[in-house]
Short mmCIF file of C-alpha atoms and ligand atoms in Angstrom, two decimals:
data_model
loop_
_atom_site.label_atom_id
_atom_site.label_comp_id
_atom_site.label_asym_id
_atom_site.label_seq_id
_atom_site.Cartn_x
_atom_site.Cartn_y
_atom_site.Cartn_z
CA MET A 1 93.58 41.77 -49.02
CA ARG A 2 92.70 43.20 -52.41
CA ILE A 3 94.30 40.55 -54.79
CA GLY A 4 94.88 40.47 -58.56
CA ILE A 5 94.79 37.23 -60.18
CA VAL A 6 96.26 36.77 -63.65
CA CYS A 7 95.62 33.23 -65.58
CA TYR A 8 94.54 31.65 -68.69
CA PRO A 9 90.88 31.39 -68.64
CA THR A 10 90.43 28.33 -70.55
CA TYR A 11 89.83 24.60 -69.33
CA GLY A 12 93.54 23.94 -68.63
CA GLY A 13 94.55 23.23 -65.07
CA SER A 14 96.42 26.29 -64.32
CA GLY A 15 93.21 28.37 -65.20
CA VAL A 16 91.14 26.12 -63.09
CA LEU A 17 93.12 26.25 -60.16
CA ALA A 18 93.71 29.86 -60.31
CA THR A 19 89.91 30.37 -60.41
CA GLU A 20 89.24 28.01 -57.68
CA LEU A 21 91.85 29.96 -55.56
CA GLY A 22 90.21 33.31 -56.30
CA LYS A 23 86.72 31.99 -55.37
CA ALA A 24 87.95 30.35 -52.01
CA LEU A 25 89.96 33.79 -51.09
CA ALA A 26 86.82 35.74 -51.92
CA ASP A 27 84.70 33.29 -49.76
CA LYS A 28 87.37 34.22 -46.94
CA GLY A 29 86.70 37.90 -47.50
CA HIS A 30 89.34 39.24 -49.67
CA MET A 31 88.54 41.33 -52.86
CA VAL A 32 89.59 39.26 -55.86
CA HIS A 33 90.22 40.80 -59.05
CA PHE A 34 90.58 38.44 -62.10
CA ILE A 35 92.51 40.00 -65.01
CA THR A 36 91.92 37.70 -68.13
CA TYR A 37 91.18 38.13 -71.61
CA GLN A 38 87.78 35.92 -71.25
CA GLN A 39 85.87 35.07 -68.41
CA PRO A 40 87.41 32.04 -66.78
CA VAL A 41 85.18 28.95 -67.20
CA ARG A 42 85.07 28.08 -63.62
CA LEU A 43 84.04 31.83 -62.88
CA ASN A 44 80.37 31.11 -63.61
CA ALA A 45 78.57 32.53 -60.63
CA PHE A 46 78.01 35.92 -59.27
CA HIS A 47 80.28 36.58 -55.74
CA ALA A 48 80.04 39.91 -53.97
CA ASN A 49 83.92 39.87 -53.71
CA ILE A 50 84.84 39.00 -57.05
CA TYR A 51 85.38 41.42 -59.88
CA TYR A 52 86.38 40.55 -63.66
CA HIS A 53 88.68 42.77 -65.70
CA GLU A 54 88.73 41.86 -69.54
CA VAL A 55 91.93 42.37 -71.28
CA GLN A 56 91.12 44.16 -74.61
CA VAL A 57 93.48 43.88 -77.59
CA PRO A 58 93.02 46.45 -80.14
CA THR A 59 93.94 45.31 -83.49
CA TYR A 60 95.64 47.18 -86.11
CA PRO A 61 96.49 46.37 -89.82
CA LEU A 62 100.20 46.48 -88.92
CA PHE A 63 99.80 43.97 -86.32
CA ASP A 64 100.34 40.27 -87.43
CA PHE A 65 100.75 39.37 -83.62
CA PRO A 66 98.40 41.66 -81.57
CA PRO A 67 100.60 42.73 -78.54
CA TYR A 68 98.41 40.94 -75.92
CA GLU A 69 101.15 41.24 -73.37
CA SER A 70 101.07 45.28 -73.49
CA ALA A 71 97.38 45.14 -73.33
CA LEU A 72 97.51 42.94 -70.15
CA SER A 73 100.32 44.91 -68.67
CA SER A 74 98.38 48.21 -69.24
CA THR A 75 95.17 46.47 -67.95
CA MET A 76 97.17 45.52 -64.79
CA VAL A 77 98.19 48.99 -64.25
CA ASP A 78 94.86 50.11 -64.65
CA VAL A 79 93.44 47.64 -61.85
CA ILE A 80 96.34 48.00 -59.58
CA ILE A 81 95.74 52.12 -59.38
CA ASN A 82 91.87 52.24 -59.76
CA GLN A 83 91.24 49.00 -57.43
CA LYS A 84 94.14 49.74 -54.95
CA LEU A 85 95.46 46.28 -55.19
CA ASP A 86 97.77 44.82 -52.50
CA LEU A 87 99.40 42.31 -54.66
CA LEU A 88 99.16 40.49 -57.89
CA HIS A 89 99.30 36.62 -58.08
CA VAL A 90 100.06 35.27 -61.79
CA HIS A 91 99.58 31.83 -62.83
CA TYR A 92 101.87 30.29 -65.41
CA ALA A 93 105.06 32.20 -66.06
CA ILE A 94 104.42 32.94 -69.76
CA PRO A 95 103.80 35.70 -70.29
CA HIS A 96 102.09 36.49 -67.19
CA ALA A 97 105.37 37.13 -64.88
CA SER A 98 106.87 39.44 -67.60
CA THR A 99 103.77 41.50 -67.86
CA ALA A 100 103.57 41.63 -64.13
CA TYR A 101 107.06 42.60 -63.92
CA MET A 102 106.28 45.56 -66.60
CA ALA A 103 103.37 46.37 -64.70
CA LYS A 104 105.26 46.59 -61.12
CA GLN A 105 107.77 49.07 -63.06
CA ILE A 106 104.86 51.35 -64.41
CA VAL A 107 103.16 51.67 -61.05
CA LYS A 108 106.17 52.56 -59.36
CA LYS A 109 106.53 55.68 -61.52
CA HIS A 110 103.18 56.29 -59.94
CA GLY A 111 104.43 55.81 -56.38
CA ARG A 112 103.05 52.50 -55.88
CA THR A 113 104.72 49.17 -54.93
CA VAL A 114 102.96 46.16 -55.69
CA PRO A 115 104.65 42.85 -55.30
CA PHE A 116 103.82 39.88 -57.56
CA ILE A 117 103.84 36.13 -57.17
CA THR A 118 104.33 33.72 -59.80
CA THR A 119 102.87 30.05 -59.43
CA LEU A 120 104.44 27.93 -62.04
CA HIS A 121 102.32 25.18 -63.31
CA GLY A 122 104.06 22.81 -65.59
CA THR A 123 104.30 23.30 -69.27
CA ASP A 124 105.39 26.92 -68.71
CA ILE A 125 108.60 25.31 -67.26
CA THR A 126 108.97 21.84 -68.71
CA LEU A 127 107.93 22.39 -72.48
CA VAL A 128 107.50 26.02 -73.64
CA GLY A 129 109.37 27.98 -70.93
CA LYS A 130 112.81 25.89 -71.79
CA ASP A 131 112.48 27.07 -75.53
CA LYS A 132 115.39 29.27 -76.19
CA THR A 133 113.02 31.91 -77.61
CA TYR A 134 111.62 32.25 -74.45
CA GLU A 135 113.97 31.40 -71.74
CA PRO A 136 115.76 34.56 -71.11
CA VAL A 137 112.33 36.45 -70.37
CA VAL A 138 111.03 33.54 -68.31
CA THR A 139 114.27 33.35 -66.04
CA PHE A 140 114.39 37.03 -65.75
CA SER A 141 110.84 37.20 -64.74
CA ILE A 142 110.96 34.49 -62.28
CA ASN A 143 113.87 35.93 -60.73
CA GLU A 144 111.99 39.31 -60.26
CA SER A 145 109.00 37.73 -58.67
CA ASP A 146 108.54 38.75 -55.11
CA ALA A 147 107.44 35.11 -54.46
CA ILE A 148 107.82 31.90 -56.74
CA THR A 149 105.68 28.78 -56.15
CA ALA A 150 105.49 25.40 -57.79
CA VAL A 151 102.46 23.03 -57.60
CA SER A 152 104.85 19.91 -56.92
CA GLU A 153 108.18 19.32 -55.64
CA ASN A 154 109.05 17.72 -58.91
CA LEU A 155 108.24 21.20 -60.82
CA ARG A 156 110.47 22.96 -58.35
CA ASP A 157 113.40 20.71 -59.09
CA GLU A 158 112.64 20.79 -62.77
CA THR A 159 112.61 24.56 -62.68
CA TYR A 160 116.03 24.71 -60.92
CA LYS A 161 117.59 22.18 -63.20
CA SER A 162 116.31 24.01 -66.25
CA PHE A 163 116.63 27.92 -65.23
CA PRO A 164 119.46 29.78 -63.29
CA ILE A 165 116.85 30.70 -60.53
CA GLU A 166 118.32 32.68 -57.81
CA LYS A 167 115.50 32.78 -55.50
CA ASP A 168 113.68 30.28 -53.33
CA ILE A 169 110.76 28.49 -54.74
CA SER A 170 107.99 27.25 -52.30
CA VAL A 171 106.06 24.27 -53.26
CA ILE A 172 102.38 24.73 -52.65
CA TYR A 173 100.39 21.69 -53.63
CA ASN A 174 97.20 22.14 -56.07
CA PHE A 175 94.03 21.47 -53.96
CA VAL A 176 90.43 20.18 -54.66
CA ASP A 177 86.97 21.34 -53.16
CA THR A 178 86.36 17.84 -51.71
CA GLN A 179 82.75 18.74 -51.16
CA ARG A 180 82.00 19.59 -54.76
CA PHE A 181 83.73 16.63 -55.90
CA SER A 182 82.18 14.27 -53.42
CA ARG A 183 80.80 11.15 -55.09
CA ARG A 184 76.93 11.40 -55.80
CA ASP A 185 74.67 8.67 -56.87
CA LEU A 186 73.59 9.38 -60.39
CA PRO A 187 71.91 5.97 -61.57
CA HIS A 188 70.35 7.90 -64.86
CA PHE A 189 73.31 9.54 -66.03
CA ARG A 190 75.22 6.18 -65.27
CA GLN A 191 72.64 4.14 -67.15
CA ALA A 192 72.77 6.54 -70.13
CA ILE A 193 76.22 5.82 -70.48
CA ALA A 194 76.74 2.30 -69.44
CA PRO A 195 73.26 0.75 -69.95
CA ASN A 196 74.17 -2.72 -69.42
CA GLY A 197 76.15 -2.14 -66.30
CA GLU A 198 79.70 -1.82 -68.18
CA LYS A 199 82.45 -0.44 -66.03
CA ILE A 200 83.05 3.39 -67.16
CA LEU A 201 86.81 4.54 -67.96
CA LEU A 202 87.29 8.18 -67.76
CA HIS A 203 90.10 10.57 -69.30
CA VAL A 204 90.09 14.22 -68.84
CA SER A 205 92.65 16.45 -70.58
CA ASN A 206 93.36 19.14 -73.49
CA PHE A 207 94.19 16.45 -75.92
CA ARG A 208 97.76 17.58 -76.21
CA LYS A 209 100.91 15.11 -77.43
CA VAL A 210 101.87 15.46 -73.55
CA LYS A 211 98.70 13.55 -72.32
CA ARG A 212 99.28 10.49 -74.52
CA VAL A 213 95.65 10.13 -75.15
CA PRO A 214 96.42 7.06 -77.77
CA ASP A 215 97.76 5.19 -74.69
CA VAL A 216 94.43 5.70 -73.09
CA VAL A 217 92.47 4.38 -76.01
CA LYS A 218 94.93 1.29 -76.46
CA VAL A 219 94.52 0.72 -72.51
CA PHE A 220 90.88 0.87 -72.91
CA ALA A 221 90.72 -1.54 -75.96
CA ALA A 222 92.72 -4.13 -73.89
CA VAL A 223 90.43 -3.69 -70.92
CA ARG A 224 87.19 -4.15 -73.24
CA LYS A 225 88.58 -7.48 -74.37
CA GLU A 226 88.41 -8.74 -70.70
CA LEU A 227 85.24 -7.17 -69.37
CA PRO A 228 82.12 -4.98 -70.65
CA ALA A 229 83.46 -1.15 -70.54
CA LYS A 230 82.96 2.23 -72.14
CA LEU A 231 85.32 4.94 -72.18
CA LEU A 232 84.45 8.47 -71.64
CA LEU A 233 86.95 11.39 -73.19
CA VAL A 234 86.46 14.48 -71.70
CA GLY A 235 88.08 17.66 -73.00
CA ASP A 236 89.47 18.46 -76.60
CA GLY A 237 92.43 19.47 -78.34
CA PRO A 238 94.40 19.09 -81.41
CA ASP A 239 95.02 15.07 -81.18
CA ARG A 240 91.35 14.56 -81.16
CA PRO A 241 91.02 13.64 -84.95
CA SER A 242 93.80 11.15 -84.68
CA ILE A 243 92.46 9.63 -81.54
CA GLU A 244 89.27 9.20 -83.31
CA CYS A 245 90.87 7.26 -86.29
CA LEU A 246 92.61 5.25 -83.65
CA CYS A 247 89.31 4.30 -82.18
CA ARG A 248 88.05 3.28 -85.62
CA GLU A 249 91.15 1.10 -86.41
CA LEU A 250 90.63 -0.80 -83.30
CA GLY A 251 86.97 -1.19 -83.81
CA ILE A 252 85.84 0.33 -80.42
CA CYS A 253 83.96 3.37 -81.55
CA GLU A 254 80.54 2.32 -80.26
CA ASP A 255 82.17 2.22 -76.81
CA VAL A 256 83.79 5.35 -76.73
CA ARG A 257 82.00 8.51 -76.14
CA PHE A 258 83.85 11.91 -76.78
CA VAL A 259 81.90 14.44 -74.51
CA GLY A 260 83.71 17.51 -75.19
CA LYS A 261 84.51 20.15 -72.68
CA GLN A 262 82.31 19.81 -69.50
CA GLU A 263 81.69 22.30 -66.71
CA GLN A 264 79.91 19.67 -64.77
CA LEU A 265 83.16 17.40 -64.12
CA GLU A 266 81.78 16.38 -60.82
CA ASP A 267 79.14 14.59 -62.23
CA VAL A 268 81.23 12.87 -64.85
CA MET A 269 83.67 11.62 -62.03
CA SER A 270 80.72 10.47 -60.13
CA ILE A 271 79.74 7.90 -62.62
CA SER A 272 83.41 6.58 -63.35
CA ASP A 273 84.99 3.80 -62.19
CA LEU A 274 88.62 4.36 -63.25
CA PHE A 275 90.81 7.48 -64.12
CA LEU A 276 93.40 7.17 -66.79
CA LEU A 277 96.31 9.53 -67.09
CA PRO A 278 99.34 7.87 -68.93
CA SER A 279 100.82 11.50 -69.45
CA GLU A 280 104.36 12.00 -70.73
CA TYR A 281 104.81 14.76 -68.12
CA GLU A 282 102.49 15.97 -65.73
CA SER A 283 103.65 18.32 -62.99
CA PHE A 284 100.66 17.68 -60.60
CA GLY A 285 97.63 16.20 -62.48
CA LEU A 286 94.86 18.08 -61.11
CA ALA A 287 91.98 16.16 -63.10
CA ALA A 288 93.50 13.04 -61.29
CA LEU A 289 93.33 14.64 -57.75
CA GLU A 290 89.83 15.62 -58.75
CA ALA A 291 88.76 12.04 -59.73
CA MET A 292 90.26 10.85 -56.44
CA ALA A 293 87.90 13.18 -54.49
CA ALA A 294 84.97 11.68 -56.41
CA GLN A 295 86.44 8.13 -54.96
CA VAL A 296 87.94 7.10 -58.43
CA PRO A 297 91.02 5.17 -58.59
CA VAL A 298 93.73 6.55 -60.69
CA ILE A 299 95.99 4.39 -63.10
CA SER A 300 98.55 7.01 -64.41
CA SER A 301 102.09 7.11 -65.65
CA ASN A 302 104.87 7.66 -63.03
CA ALA A 303 106.07 10.91 -64.91
CA GLY A 304 106.66 14.34 -62.99
CA GLY A 305 104.78 14.91 -59.84
CA LEU A 306 102.35 12.11 -60.73
CA PRO A 307 104.09 10.02 -57.93
CA GLU A 308 103.19 13.06 -55.24
CA ILE A 309 99.66 12.16 -55.55
CA ASN A 310 99.03 8.77 -56.84
CA ILE A 311 100.12 6.26 -54.54
CA PRO A 312 100.50 2.81 -55.94
CA GLY A 313 98.30 0.19 -54.15
CA GLN A 314 96.54 2.90 -52.19
CA THR A 315 95.11 5.41 -54.52
CA GLY A 316 95.60 3.39 -57.85
CA PHE A 317 98.49 2.21 -59.86
CA MET A 318 101.40 3.45 -61.80
CA SER A 319 103.51 2.37 -64.82
CA ASN A 320 106.32 3.84 -66.74
CA VAL A 321 105.60 6.18 -69.67
CA GLY A 322 104.38 4.31 -72.78
CA ASP A 323 103.71 0.89 -70.69
CA VAL A 324 100.24 0.27 -72.16
CA ALA A 325 100.60 -3.30 -71.54
CA GLY A 326 101.41 -2.88 -67.80
CA MET A 327 98.61 0.07 -67.44
CA ALA A 328 95.79 -2.37 -69.18
CA GLU A 329 96.89 -5.32 -66.72
CA GLN A 330 96.56 -3.01 -63.63
CA ALA A 331 93.49 -1.77 -64.97
CA ILE A 332 91.87 -5.14 -65.64
CA ARG A 333 93.04 -6.58 -62.28
CA LEU A 334 91.36 -3.69 -60.37
CA LEU A 335 88.06 -3.63 -62.36
CA LYS A 336 87.68 -7.47 -61.80
CA ASP A 337 88.18 -7.42 -58.18
CA GLU A 338 85.29 -5.57 -56.42
CA THR A 339 87.32 -6.03 -52.89
CA LEU A 340 90.46 -4.24 -54.34
CA LEU A 341 88.24 -1.73 -56.18
CA ALA A 342 86.41 -0.72 -52.97
CA GLN A 343 89.81 -0.54 -50.91
CA ILE A 344 91.51 1.82 -53.72
CA ARG A 345 88.42 3.91 -53.92
CA LYS A 346 88.51 4.50 -50.14
CA GLY A 347 92.32 5.31 -50.42
CA ALA A 348 91.86 7.66 -53.15
CA TRP A 349 89.17 9.54 -51.31
CA GLU A 350 91.42 9.73 -48.43
CA GLN A 351 94.46 11.03 -50.36
CA ALA A 352 92.11 13.67 -51.56
CA GLN A 353 91.53 15.00 -48.37
CA ARG A 354 95.09 15.65 -47.69
CA PHE A 355 94.87 17.92 -50.58
CA HIS A 356 91.77 19.56 -49.18
CA ILE A 357 90.88 23.18 -50.26
CA ASP A 358 90.87 24.13 -46.51
CA ASN A 359 94.34 22.88 -46.14
CA ILE A 360 96.06 24.71 -48.94
CA ILE A 361 94.48 28.26 -49.10
CA PRO A 362 95.77 29.19 -45.89
CA GLN A 363 99.31 28.54 -47.34
CA TYR A 364 98.67 31.07 -50.11
CA GLU A 365 97.61 33.45 -47.63
CA ALA A 366 100.64 33.10 -45.25
CA LEU A 367 102.81 33.63 -48.43
CA TYR A 368 100.95 36.80 -49.26
CA GLU A 369 101.35 38.23 -45.83
CA GLU A 370 104.86 37.37 -45.85
CA VAL A 371 105.45 39.04 -49.17
CA LEU A 372 103.68 42.29 -48.11
CA LEU A 373 105.64 42.38 -44.86
CA LYS A 374 108.94 42.12 -46.51
CA GLN A 375 107.84 44.89 -48.79
CA VAL A 376 106.90 47.18 -45.69
CA GLN A 377 110.28 46.43 -44.50
CA LEU A 378 112.19 47.45 -47.49
CA LEU A 379 110.03 50.71 -47.89
O1 LIG B 1 97.77 19.92 -68.49
C1 LIG B 1 98.20 21.02 -69.16
O2 LIG B 1 98.60 20.81 -70.43
C2 LIG B 1 97.29 22.16 -68.91
C3 LIG B 1 98.49 22.67 -67.95
C4 LIG B 1 98.13 24.36 -67.47
O3 LIG B 1 98.87 24.96 -67.45
O4 LIG B 1 96.91 24.65 -67.56
O5 LIG B 1 98.34 22.13 -66.62
C5 LIG B 1 99.28 22.10 -65.94
O6 LIG B 1 99.04 22.74 -64.57
C6 LIG B 1 98.17 21.89 -63.95
C7 LIG B 1 97.75 22.83 -62.68
O7 LIG B 1 98.63 23.24 -61.94
C8 LIG B 1 98.66 20.75 -63.38
O8 LIG B 1 97.77 19.95 -62.77
C9 LIG B 1 99.20 19.65 -64.74
O9 LIG B 1 99.67 18.68 -64.26
C10 LIG B 1 100.14 20.75 -65.70
N1 LIG B 1 100.37 20.07 -66.86
C11 LIG B 1 101.53 19.58 -67.31
O10 LIG B 1 102.47 19.66 -66.48
C12 LIG B 1 101.66 18.93 -68.53
#
């Protein structure tokens, strides 16, 4: 198949997932065309079946807001026609679903019918999409999609609750390349971060409010009182300055490392003992799944789709959102008990195998086939 993938090219989970999906489809012999405004971060090597089309947004003094949506739709049209795409798969509804709808209407005028699939990822529904400035367009473009998927049951249910959706939403879970994330022994890296054998706690996110990074720091501060530990904070975002202030207030700066955005996440995960994800909401929690693949137990909130991946007592533990004391107590218990830690590490790894990339990619391929077949029947 000739597949166009549209996503955010940044470090966010939706872009990561879309890029990994495209790479896996290319490995299976499909021709994959990424259409984005920048090279996606995980698209970092040449692949014979992968093409990249950059969306250029010309500016003009009149434009206080450069019309990205128009440029994206126009690029989609160009790629659909010139690369003879069979379908478009857009990740994150805003603005990708409405731009795909526009492109579909335009190519129809050229005698081409190209279906589009929309994958909902989380904040496009639960935060931004619900806002009344966006809601009508989001509802319309989701309903106009030829197929809709959500990355967890929770996100599917939330979508039905918040929007008048008239179509079926299929749940296709996020996945992990378990081989890439399989735990490796990296003694020098570990030694550099924890020279005295301290336990390493890890958090990876875009440091937005929804992630509750201050809770990560508070949990760590409580753990550090009980055992020698280091905290690795991977990623960057708007809350970072206030998180640094909090570390100073708590007097824990020497044990907290802000390592910024990292491409080699698998290395960071390989040296970690515990992953913390106390989010206000998380449709899935892809970073937590990647941690599990590296045998890192997860302590998370029980928000959104997290209970669908983090199983208490098996892959880690869960608490209510904001229950810092509960999370700290679970972390301390786990990190002090080597037998329990080994058991949970094994459980986390086993759980990651359920979301193995090889189990999930065929579900997308089957959906593509179904959509294309429906289109032929309609013609
Ligand atoms: O977590 C974010 O804020 C980034 C966001 C994105 O769209 O890039 O992540 C969402 O999609 C990920 C991939 O499907 C999910 O694993 C995250 O749980 C989801 N984030 C939220 O729901 C807050």
